[in-house]
mmCIF file of C-alpha atoms in Angstrom:
data_model
loop_
_atom_site.group_PDB
_atom_site.id
_atom_site.type_symbol
_atom_site.label_atom_id
_atom_site.label_comp_id
_atom_site.label_asym_id
_atom_site.label_seq_id
_atom_site.Cartn_x
_atom_site.Cartn_y
_atom_site.Cartn_z
ATOM 1 C CA UNK B 1 122.903 106.831 141.427
ATOM 2 C CA UNK B 2 119.393 105.965 142.606
ATOM 3 C CA UNK B 3 118.351 105.047 138.702
ATOM 4 C CA UNK B 4 121.309 103.292 137.732
ATOM 5 C CA UNK B 5 121.046 101.201 140.847
ATOM 6 C CA UNK B 6 117.657 99.764 139.713
ATOM 7 C CA UNK B 7 118.879 98.800 136.530
ATOM 8 C CA UNK B 8 121.580 97.436 137.755
ATOM 9 C CA UNK B 9 119.531 95.127 140.216
ATOM 10 C CA UNK B 10 116.807 94.974 137.377
ATOM 11 C CA UNK B 11 119.287 93.438 135.435
ATOM 12 C CA UNK B 12 120.983 90.834 137.666
ATOM 13 C CA UNK B 13 117.287 89.765 138.284
ATOM 14 C CA UNK B 14 116.935 89.051 134.909
ATOM 15 C CA UNK B 15 119.901 87.192 134.205
ATOM 16 C CA UNK B 16 119.290 84.662 137.166
ATOM 17 C CA UNK B 17 115.560 84.186 135.889
ATOM 18 C CA UNK B 18 116.543 83.616 132.186
ATOM 19 C CA UNK B 19 119.058 80.876 133.384
ATOM 20 C CA UNK B 20 115.990 79.097 135.229
ATOM 21 C CA UNK B 21 114.294 79.235 132.199
ATOM 22 C CA UNK B 22 112.281 75.595 131.468
ATOM 23 C CA UNK B 23 114.326 74.872 128.069
ATOM 24 C CA UNK B 24 112.424 71.717 127.003
ATOM 25 C CA UNK B 25 111.194 72.026 123.289
ATOM 26 C CA UNK B 26 107.529 72.396 122.967
ATOM 27 C CA UNK B 27 105.313 70.884 119.978
ATOM 28 C CA UNK B 28 105.762 74.197 117.897
ATOM 29 C CA UNK B 29 108.257 74.312 114.485
ATOM 30 C CA UNK B 30 110.393 76.736 112.559
ATOM 31 C CA UNK B 31 107.999 79.722 111.235
ATOM 32 C CA UNK B 32 109.462 82.684 110.432
ATOM 33 C CA UNK B 33 109.336 85.134 113.187
ATOM 34 C CA UNK B 34 106.740 88.120 113.025
ATOM 35 C CA UNK B 35 106.600 92.128 112.874
ATOM 36 C CA UNK B 36 105.510 93.347 116.314
ATOM 37 C CA UNK B 37 102.325 94.968 116.418
ATOM 38 C CA UNK B 38 103.201 98.745 116.184
ATOM 39 C CA UNK B 39 106.678 100.456 116.733
ATOM 40 C CA UNK B 40 106.069 101.922 120.049
ATOM 41 C CA UNK B 41 107.939 105.524 120.858
ATOM 42 C CA UNK B 42 110.844 105.323 122.829
ATOM 43 C CA UNK B 43 110.890 105.645 126.630
ATOM 44 C CA UNK B 44 113.457 108.135 126.423
ATOM 45 C CA UNK B 45 111.480 110.582 124.222
ATOM 46 C CA UNK B 46 108.068 109.790 126.029
ATOM 47 C CA UNK B 47 110.445 111.484 129.111
ATOM 48 C CA UNK B 48 111.431 114.693 127.111
ATOM 49 C CA UNK B 49 108.183 115.471 125.763
ATOM 50 C CA UNK B 50 109.046 115.415 122.419
ATOM 51 C CA UNK B 51 106.644 112.541 120.677
ATOM 52 C CA UNK B 52 103.623 113.434 118.983
ATOM 53 C CA UNK B 53 101.454 112.100 121.393
ATOM 54 C CA UNK B 54 102.292 112.242 124.588
ATOM 55 C CA UNK B 55 99.709 109.810 126.031
ATOM 56 C CA UNK B 56 102.344 107.109 124.009
ATOM 57 C CA UNK B 57 100.732 103.861 122.724
ATOM 58 C CA UNK B 58 102.684 100.725 124.884
ATOM 59 C CA UNK B 59 104.183 98.138 123.019
ATOM 60 C CA UNK B 60 107.661 96.426 122.663
ATOM 61 C CA UNK B 61 110.170 96.011 119.562
ATOM 62 C CA UNK B 62 112.612 93.203 118.805
ATOM 63 C CA UNK B 63 115.625 95.290 117.504
ATOM 64 C CA UNK B 64 117.300 97.799 117.192
ATOM 65 C CA UNK B 65 115.978 101.497 116.233
ATOM 66 C CA UNK B 66 116.410 105.308 116.225
ATOM 67 C CA UNK B 67 113.982 107.887 116.369
ATOM 68 C CA UNK B 68 114.233 111.336 115.147
ATOM 69 C CA UNK B 69 112.185 114.257 116.455
ATOM 70 C CA UNK B 70 111.953 117.951 115.095
ATOM 71 C CA UNK B 71 109.128 120.802 116.312
ATOM 72 C CA UNK B 72 110.348 123.052 113.738
ATOM 73 C CA UNK B 73 111.752 123.447 110.250
ATOM 74 C CA UNK B 74 115.544 123.378 111.741
ATOM 75 C CA UNK B 75 116.900 120.086 111.333
ATOM 76 C CA UNK B 76 118.178 119.799 114.964
ATOM 77 C CA UNK B 77 119.807 116.764 115.969
ATOM 78 C CA UNK B 78 117.075 115.255 118.856
ATOM 79 C CA UNK B 79 117.697 111.777 118.395
ATOM 80 C CA UNK B 80 116.950 108.536 120.494
ATOM 81 C CA UNK B 81 118.296 104.919 120.380
ATOM 82 C CA UNK B 82 116.202 102.225 121.680
ATOM 83 C CA UNK B 83 117.546 97.973 122.056
ATOM 84 C CA UNK B 84 115.908 95.381 124.051
ATOM 85 C CA UNK B 85 119.170 93.470 125.319
ATOM 86 C CA UNK B 86 117.935 90.139 126.921
ATOM 87 C CA UNK B 87 115.908 89.619 123.510
ATOM 88 C CA UNK B 88 118.703 90.171 121.689
ATOM 89 C CA UNK B 89 121.148 88.301 123.594
ATOM 90 C CA UNK B 90 118.969 84.915 124.921
ATOM 91 C CA UNK B 91 116.618 84.819 122.191
ATOM 92 C CA UNK B 92 117.109 86.551 118.509
ATOM 93 C CA UNK B 93 117.279 82.932 116.961
ATOM 94 C CA UNK B 94 116.159 81.705 113.333
ATOM 95 C CA UNK B 95 113.636 79.981 114.818
ATOM 96 C CA UNK B 96 111.137 81.253 117.630
ATOM 97 C CA UNK B 97 111.413 77.101 119.589
ATOM 98 C CA UNK B 98 113.710 79.118 122.969
ATOM 99 C CA UNK B 99 111.589 81.813 123.421
ATOM 100 C CA UNK B 100 108.570 79.397 122.765
ATOM 101 C CA UNK B 101 109.957 77.377 125.682
ATOM 102 C CA UNK B 102 110.720 80.131 128.482
ATOM 103 C CA UNK B 103 108.729 80.270 131.433
ATOM 104 C CA UNK B 104 106.263 83.284 131.572
ATOM 105 C CA UNK B 105 108.542 85.601 133.998
ATOM 106 C CA UNK B 106 111.657 84.737 130.993
ATOM 107 C CA UNK B 107 109.285 85.933 128.348
ATOM 108 C CA UNK B 108 108.285 89.460 130.551
ATOM 109 C CA UNK B 109 111.839 89.575 131.134
ATOM 110 C CA UNK B 110 112.844 89.434 127.694
ATOM 111 C CA UNK B 111 111.019 92.690 126.747
ATOM 112 C CA UNK B 112 113.070 95.103 128.910
ATOM 113 C CA UNK B 113 113.607 97.988 127.142
ATOM 114 C CA UNK B 114 116.733 100.277 126.786
ATOM 115 C CA UNK B 115 116.759 104.035 125.216
ATOM 116 C CA UNK B 116 118.831 106.833 125.366
ATOM 117 C CA UNK B 117 117.928 110.287 123.780
ATOM 118 C CA UNK B 118 118.842 113.854 123.612
ATOM 119 C CA UNK B 119 116.955 117.137 122.372
ATOM 120 C CA UNK B 120 117.685 120.861 121.473
ATOM 121 C CA UNK B 121 114.946 123.082 122.798
ATOM 122 C CA UNK B 122 113.392 126.420 121.210
ATOM 123 C CA UNK B 123 115.798 128.421 123.857
ATOM 124 C CA UNK B 124 118.921 125.732 122.872
ATOM 125 C CA UNK B 125 118.912 124.248 125.995
ATOM 126 C CA UNK B 126 120.744 120.582 125.617
ATOM 127 C CA UNK B 127 118.352 117.848 127.182
ATOM 128 C CA UNK B 128 119.328 114.482 127.891
ATOM 129 C CA UNK B 129 117.286 111.275 129.206
ATOM 130 C CA UNK B 130 117.279 107.324 129.281
ATOM 131 C CA UNK B 131 114.757 105.255 130.646
ATOM 132 C CA UNK B 132 114.137 101.600 131.117
ATOM 133 C CA UNK B 133 110.799 99.817 130.368
ATOM 134 C CA UNK B 134 109.071 96.294 130.659
ATOM 135 C CA UNK B 135 105.960 95.198 129.296
ATOM 136 C CA UNK B 136 104.164 93.545 132.200
ATOM 137 C CA UNK B 137 100.772 92.487 130.073
ATOM 138 C CA UNK B 138 99.967 91.627 126.679
ATOM 139 C CA UNK B 139 96.920 89.901 126.002
ATOM 140 C CA UNK B 140 98.088 88.676 122.604
ATOM 141 C CA UNK B 141 102.154 87.644 121.531
ATOM 142 C CA UNK B 142 103.117 88.120 118.091
ATOM 143 C CA UNK B 143 106.394 85.619 118.749
ATOM 144 C CA UNK B 144 104.354 83.284 121.138
ATOM 145 C CA UNK B 145 101.530 81.693 119.017
ATOM 146 C CA UNK B 146 102.941 78.318 117.712
ATOM 147 C CA UNK B 147 99.135 77.023 116.816
ATOM 148 C CA UNK B 148 99.266 79.679 114.610
ATOM 149 C CA UNK B 149 101.944 77.924 112.827
ATOM 150 C CA UNK B 150 101.959 74.328 113.527
ATOM 151 C CA UNK B 151 99.777 72.938 110.948
ATOM 152 C CA UNK B 152 100.580 74.729 108.007
ATOM 153 C CA UNK B 153 104.404 73.930 108.935
ATOM 154 C CA UNK B 154 103.758 70.532 110.257
ATOM 155 C CA UNK B 155 101.952 69.820 106.194
ATOM 156 C CA UNK B 156 105.400 71.330 104.750
ATOM 157 C CA UNK B 157 107.875 69.288 107.173
ATOM 158 C CA UNK B 158 105.811 66.201 105.833
ATOM 159 C CA UNK B 159 105.938 67.341 102.135
ATOM 160 C CA UNK B 160 109.362 68.243 102.350
ATOM 161 C CA UNK B 161 110.185 64.633 103.902
ATOM 162 C CA UNK B 162 108.510 62.867 101.052
ATOM 163 C CA UNK B 163 110.712 64.465 98.523
ATOM 164 C CA UNK B 164 113.763 64.501 100.728
ATOM 165 C CA UNK B 165 113.220 60.954 100.629
ATOM 166 C CA UNK B 166 112.569 60.831 96.823
ATOM 167 C CA UNK B 167 116.250 62.905 96.316
ATOM 168 C CA UNK B 168 118.208 59.949 98.902
ATOM 169 C CA UNK B 169 116.589 57.154 96.723
ATOM 170 C CA UNK B 170 118.195 58.487 93.859
ATOM 171 C CA UNK B 171 121.259 59.427 95.070
ATOM 172 C CA UNK B 172 121.440 56.052 95.957
ATOM 173 C CA UNK B 173 121.170 54.489 93.138
ATOM 174 C CA UNK B 174 122.838 56.398 91.009
ATOM 175 C CA UNK B 175 126.276 55.969 92.897
ATOM 176 C CA UNK B 176 125.489 52.145 92.506
ATOM 177 C CA UNK B 177 125.453 52.418 88.469
ATOM 178 C CA UNK B 178 128.467 51.075 87.095
ATOM 179 C CA UNK B 179 130.916 53.854 85.502
ATOM 180 C CA UNK B 180 130.750 52.614 82.044
ATOM 181 C CA UNK B 181 128.901 53.968 79.036
ATOM 182 C CA UNK B 182 126.356 51.849 78.360
ATOM 183 C CA UNK B 183 124.488 53.692 81.704
ATOM 184 C CA UNK B 184 125.442 56.882 80.838
ATOM 185 C CA UNK B 185 122.154 57.938 79.558
ATOM 186 C CA UNK B 186 120.119 56.220 83.009
ATOM 187 C CA UNK B 187 122.686 58.132 84.752
ATOM 188 C CA UNK B 188 121.481 61.706 82.694
ATOM 189 C CA UNK B 189 117.932 60.586 83.589
ATOM 190 C CA UNK B 190 118.668 60.245 86.987
ATOM 191 C CA UNK B 191 120.117 63.030 87.564
ATOM 192 C CA UNK B 192 117.599 65.193 85.483
ATOM 193 C CA UNK B 193 114.955 63.590 87.932
ATOM 194 C CA UNK B 194 117.147 65.029 91.022
ATOM 195 C CA UNK B 195 117.563 68.672 89.265
ATOM 196 C CA UNK B 196 113.477 68.615 89.240
ATOM 197 C CA UNK B 197 113.209 67.505 92.954
ATOM 198 C CA UNK B 198 115.839 70.143 93.681
ATOM 199 C CA UNK B 199 113.113 72.740 92.395
ATOM 200 C CA UNK B 200 110.521 70.941 93.711
ATOM 201 C CA UNK B 201 111.709 71.421 96.928
ATOM 202 C CA UNK B 202 112.692 74.891 96.513
ATOM 203 C CA UNK B 203 109.276 76.037 95.047
ATOM 204 C CA UNK B 204 107.585 74.296 98.305
ATOM 205 C CA UNK B 205 109.796 76.343 100.247
ATOM 206 C CA UNK B 206 108.976 79.406 98.852
ATOM 207 C CA UNK B 207 105.339 78.458 99.177
ATOM 208 C CA UNK B 208 105.583 77.935 102.950
ATOM 209 C CA UNK B 209 107.478 81.066 103.282
ATOM 210 C CA UNK B 210 104.927 83.093 101.407
ATOM 211 C CA UNK B 211 102.129 80.957 103.703
ATOM 212 C CA UNK B 212 103.298 81.964 106.596
ATOM 213 C CA UNK B 213 103.487 85.351 105.751
ATOM 214 C CA UNK B 214 99.845 85.967 104.457
ATOM 215 C CA UNK B 215 99.409 84.383 108.218
ATOM 216 C CA UNK B 216 101.395 86.460 110.454
ATOM 217 C CA UNK B 217 99.928 89.975 108.175
ATOM 218 C CA UNK B 218 96.625 88.303 108.951
ATOM 219 C CA UNK B 219 97.452 87.852 112.734
ATOM 220 C CA UNK B 220 99.025 91.559 112.940
ATOM 221 C CA UNK B 221 95.966 92.951 111.543
ATOM 222 C CA UNK B 222 93.459 91.810 113.466
ATOM 223 C CA UNK B 223 95.402 92.510 117.119
ATOM 224 C CA UNK B 224 97.120 95.271 116.221
ATOM 225 C CA UNK B 225 94.966 97.237 119.098
ATOM 226 C CA UNK B 226 96.186 94.351 121.778
ATOM 227 C CA UNK B 227 95.999 95.226 125.108
ATOM 228 C CA UNK B 228 99.191 95.814 126.993
ATOM 229 C CA UNK B 229 100.527 97.968 130.235
ATOM 230 C CA UNK B 230 104.520 99.032 130.476
ATOM 231 C CA UNK B 231 106.027 100.379 133.282
ATOM 232 C CA UNK B 232 109.049 102.415 133.032
ATOM 233 C CA UNK B 233 111.331 104.375 135.129
ATOM 234 C CA UNK B 234 113.992 107.009 133.971
ATOM 235 C CA UNK B 235 116.435 109.651 134.357
ATOM 236 C CA UNK B 236 116.677 113.251 132.867
ATOM 237 C CA UNK B 237 119.007 116.073 132.704
ATOM 238 C CA UNK B 238 118.650 119.737 131.300
ATOM 239 C CA UNK B 239 122.022 121.489 130.866
ATOM 240 C CA UNK B 240 122.888 125.022 129.665
ATOM 241 C CA UNK B 241 124.430 124.657 125.985
ATOM 242 C CA UNK B 242 125.996 128.217 125.952
ATOM 243 C CA UNK B 243 129.073 127.165 124.021
ATOM 244 C CA UNK B 244 130.178 123.990 121.595
ATOM 245 C CA UNK B 245 132.306 122.846 124.192
ATOM 246 C CA UNK B 246 130.977 123.243 127.652
ATOM 247 C CA UNK B 247 127.418 121.947 129.022
ATOM 248 C CA UNK B 248 126.411 123.075 132.599
ATOM 249 C CA UNK B 249 123.664 121.267 134.409
ATOM 250 C CA UNK B 250 120.650 123.116 135.484
ATOM 251 C CA UNK B 251 118.243 120.422 136.688
ATOM 252 C CA UNK B 252 117.809 116.556 136.555
ATOM 253 C CA UNK B 253 114.515 114.728 137.339
ATOM 254 C CA UNK B 254 113.716 111.159 138.318
ATOM 255 C CA UNK B 255 110.590 109.788 136.780
ATOM 256 C CA UNK B 256 108.181 106.933 137.319
ATOM 257 C CA UNK B 257 105.211 106.337 134.901
ATOM 258 C CA UNK B 258 102.831 103.387 133.913
ATOM 259 C CA UNK B 259 100.719 103.412 130.629
ATOM 260 C CA UNK B 260 98.288 100.561 129.460
ATOM 261 C CA UNK B 261 95.842 100.331 126.710
ATOM 262 C CA UNK B 262 92.561 98.590 125.827
ATOM 263 C CA UNK B 263 90.831 97.289 122.757
ATOM 264 C CA UNK B 264 88.064 97.982 121.545
ATOM 265 C CA UNK B 265 86.458 96.371 118.742
ATOM 266 C CA UNK B 266 88.458 95.967 115.960
ATOM 267 C CA UNK B 267 89.582 99.606 114.865
ATOM 268 C CA UNK B 268 89.929 101.789 118.408
ATOM 269 C CA UNK B 269 92.649 101.649 121.120
ATOM 270 C CA UNK B 270 91.891 103.484 124.689
ATOM 271 C CA UNK B 271 94.975 104.300 126.275
ATOM 272 C CA UNK B 272 95.599 105.865 129.517
ATOM 273 C CA UNK B 273 99.209 107.069 131.485
ATOM 274 C CA UNK B 274 100.121 108.228 134.753
ATOM 275 C CA UNK B 275 103.450 109.740 135.382
ATOM 276 C CA UNK B 276 105.292 111.096 138.393
ATOM 277 C CA UNK B 277 108.877 112.792 138.766
ATOM 278 C CA UNK B 278 111.148 114.620 141.323
ATOM 279 C CA UNK B 279 113.128 117.587 140.008
ATOM 280 C CA UNK B 280 116.531 118.843 141.692
ATOM 281 C CA UNK B 281 118.858 120.899 140.577
ATOM 282 C CA UNK B 282 119.418 124.865 140.856
ATOM 283 C CA UNK B 283 117.204 126.067 138.343
ATOM 284 C CA UNK B 284 114.164 123.578 139.361
ATOM 285 C CA UNK B 285 111.050 126.371 139.461
ATOM 286 C CA UNK B 286 109.032 122.915 140.785
ATOM 287 C CA UNK B 287 110.260 119.858 142.873
ATOM 288 C CA UNK B 288 107.320 117.494 141.476
ATOM 289 C CA UNK B 289 105.149 116.911 138.175
ATOM 290 C CA UNK B 290 102.295 114.579 138.238
ATOM 291 C CA UNK B 291 100.856 113.421 135.180
ATOM 292 C CA UNK B 292 97.460 112.012 133.860
ATOM 293 C CA UNK B 293 96.416 111.617 130.132
ATOM 294 C CA UNK B 294 94.411 109.545 128.048
ATOM 295 C CA UNK B 295 94.038 109.345 124.318
ATOM 296 C CA UNK B 296 91.697 107.567 121.805
ATOM 297 C CA UNK B 297 92.680 105.946 118.699
ATOM 298 C CA UNK B 298 91.141 104.923 115.221
ATOM 299 C CA UNK B 299 92.420 102.666 112.498
ATOM 300 C CA UNK B 300 94.748 99.892 111.716
ATOM 301 C CA UNK B 301 98.551 98.758 111.955
ATOM 302 C CA UNK B 302 99.286 101.055 108.818
ATOM 303 C CA UNK B 303 98.172 104.020 109.941
ATOM 304 C CA UNK B 304 95.726 105.525 112.718
ATOM 305 C CA UNK B 305 94.758 108.540 114.266
ATOM 306 C CA UNK B 306 94.332 109.698 117.642
ATOM 307 C CA UNK B 307 92.871 112.261 120.328
ATOM 308 C CA UNK B 308 94.192 112.763 123.685
ATOM 309 C CA UNK B 309 93.951 115.189 126.655
ATOM 310 C CA UNK B 310 96.350 115.589 129.575
ATOM 311 C CA UNK B 311 97.466 117.273 132.676
ATOM 312 C CA UNK B 312 100.288 118.168 135.027
ATOM 313 C CA UNK B 313 100.400 120.129 137.709
ATOM 314 C CA UNK B 314 103.062 120.683 140.591
ATOM 315 C CA UNK B 315 100.307 118.786 143.521
ATOM 316 C CA UNK B 316 97.522 118.204 141.915
ATOM 317 C CA UNK B 317 96.676 116.718 138.390
ATOM 318 C CA UNK B 318 92.831 117.061 139.061
ATOM 319 C CA UNK B 319 93.128 120.862 139.388
ATOM 320 C CA UNK B 320 93.325 120.997 135.889
ATOM 321 C CA UNK B 321 95.400 124.187 136.162
ATOM 322 C CA UNK B 322 96.885 123.089 132.499
ATOM 323 C CA UNK B 323 95.319 120.870 130.106
ATOM 324 C CA UNK B 324 96.665 119.706 127.082
ATOM 325 C CA UNK B 325 94.506 118.922 123.786
ATOM 326 C CA UNK B 326 96.136 117.142 120.787
ATOM 327 C CA UNK B 327 95.392 114.524 118.093
ATOM 328 C CA UNK B 328 97.812 113.463 115.047
ATOM 329 C CA UNK B 329 98.540 109.834 114.096
ATOM 330 C CA UNK B 330 100.809 107.189 112.817
ATOM 331 C CA UNK B 331 101.686 106.304 108.821
ATOM 332 C CA UNK B 332 103.939 103.049 109.071
ATOM 333 C CA UNK B 333 104.621 102.861 105.206
ATOM 334 C CA UNK B 334 107.169 100.224 105.535
ATOM 335 C CA UNK B 335 108.214 97.284 107.748
ATOM 336 C CA UNK B 336 110.352 99.060 109.674
ATOM 337 C CA UNK B 337 109.548 102.686 109.296
ATOM 338 C CA UNK B 338 107.260 104.648 110.708
ATOM 339 C CA UNK B 339 105.924 108.310 110.376
ATOM 340 C CA UNK B 340 104.068 109.960 113.220
ATOM 341 C CA UNK B 341 102.488 113.554 113.489
ATOM 342 C CA UNK B 342 100.601 115.726 116.140
ATOM 343 C CA UNK B 343 99.377 119.296 116.753
ATOM 344 C CA UNK B 344 99.299 120.394 120.385
ATOM 345 C CA UNK B 345 96.943 122.961 121.788
ATOM 346 C CA UNK B 346 97.713 124.069 125.557
ATOM 347 C CA UNK B 347 95.838 125.689 127.797
ATOM 348 C CA UNK B 348 96.153 127.328 131.269
ATOM 349 C CA UNK B 349 93.647 128.106 133.995
ATOM 350 C CA UNK B 350 90.265 128.849 133.487
ATOM 351 C CA UNK B 351 90.507 126.906 129.766
ATOM 352 C CA UNK B 352 92.568 129.731 128.019
ATOM 353 C CA UNK B 353 94.536 129.123 124.913
ATOM 354 C CA UNK B 354 98.397 129.592 125.538
ATOM 355 C CA UNK B 355 100.298 128.172 122.590
ATOM 356 C CA UNK B 356 100.371 125.483 119.668
ATOM 357 C CA UNK B 357 102.769 123.413 119.010
ATOM 358 C CA UNK B 358 103.087 120.787 115.799
ATOM 359 C CA UNK B 359 105.459 117.654 116.344
ATOM 360 C CA UNK B 360 106.526 115.280 114.104
ATOM 361 C CA UNK B 361 108.763 111.945 114.222
ATOM 362 C CA UNK B 362 110.296 109.379 112.420
ATOM 363 C CA UNK B 363 110.924 105.651 113.569
ATOM 364 C CA UNK B 364 113.057 103.288 111.956
ATOM 365 C CA UNK B 365 113.861 99.991 113.103
ATOM 366 C CA UNK B 366 118.032 98.876 112.029
ATOM 367 C CA UNK B 367 116.778 95.540 110.232
#
C-alpha cells in the first residue's frame, strides 16, 4: 500500500505542477521530434534482475515500449510494458513548442516513467513487478534544443513564405481573368506556373525534413553518452505457480534505487547504481538487501559494449561476499528496436566461482 500511496502522491503533484507551467511561446519553430539518446531498460525488469546489464544505463523514452527477456532456449513469457503518461497526455504534440516553453519542474515530471513486468524463473515461480521512475538530471535533452533547428527552420519558413506569396498572387490573377475563350491560353499558363510553385514547395519541405533529420542524427551521435541521474521505486512479488489457474504469494519486496551516468569523451560512459530492498513474506530468507554496482561502456548510439561489477548483501555490500562480473552489449539495429545481451559470472566468498548465466533481451518502441 505504501508504494501505491507514493505513486498517487507523485501523480497528483505532477498534475498540479503542469497546470502551473509557463505556456508562453518562445522563439522556437516546429521541428521534427528527435529520437531518444538510447532505449533504456524498463525499471520493472531491472527490479526483477532479468536485464543483461544489472547496472542499467539511465535514460528516458518518449513512447510506449515492450521488453522481452530470456535466459534459455525456452520462449518464456517474460514481458515488461513501459510508458511515460505525463509526456503522452500533455506534451506529445506534432511540434515541440508546448514542451520547450514548460517550466524546468514540468519538464522533469514529464519523464515520470511507469512500467510493469512479469517473468517465470527456472523453478517455475511467477514473479511480478511494478515501478515508477523519474529523471532528476540530464546534461542534454534532445527535445529541448531549439537553437539546433532555429537557423535552418527560419530559413525554410522565409523561402516557403515567398513561394506561398507567389501562389497567392497567381491565384488572385486567375480569379480576375475574364471567363472567355480568348483568355484560355493565359489561364493554362497561370495554372502551369501554379503547379510548378506547388512542386517547389513540396521539394522545399522534403529538403527541410532531410536537413532536420541529419541535424538530429548528428546531435544524438555526439551526445549518446550524456550524463543522467534517475531515481525509482518499485514493488515486486514472488508467487508459487503450482497450477495454471492458481498463484500463491510467498514473498514481496519494496525497492528504491538511484543510478547515474557520466560521459567520458565521445565513446565512454561510466555508470553507477545503488539500491535498497526490504523483503517480507513466509519464504523471505532475508529481510533486506543492499545492491551496489558500477559499469563502463564503450561504443556509439548504434552499438556499445559494457563490463560491470556488482555486489549485494543483507547487511554490508562492501563485505563482497557475493560478487557478479558481467559483460555484454547493446545493438540498436533500427530506431525502434534494440537487442541487448550479456553474460554474468557469479562468485561467492573468497571469490569462489558459483555459476554463469547468459541473458538476452529485446526492446521495441511502439511507434
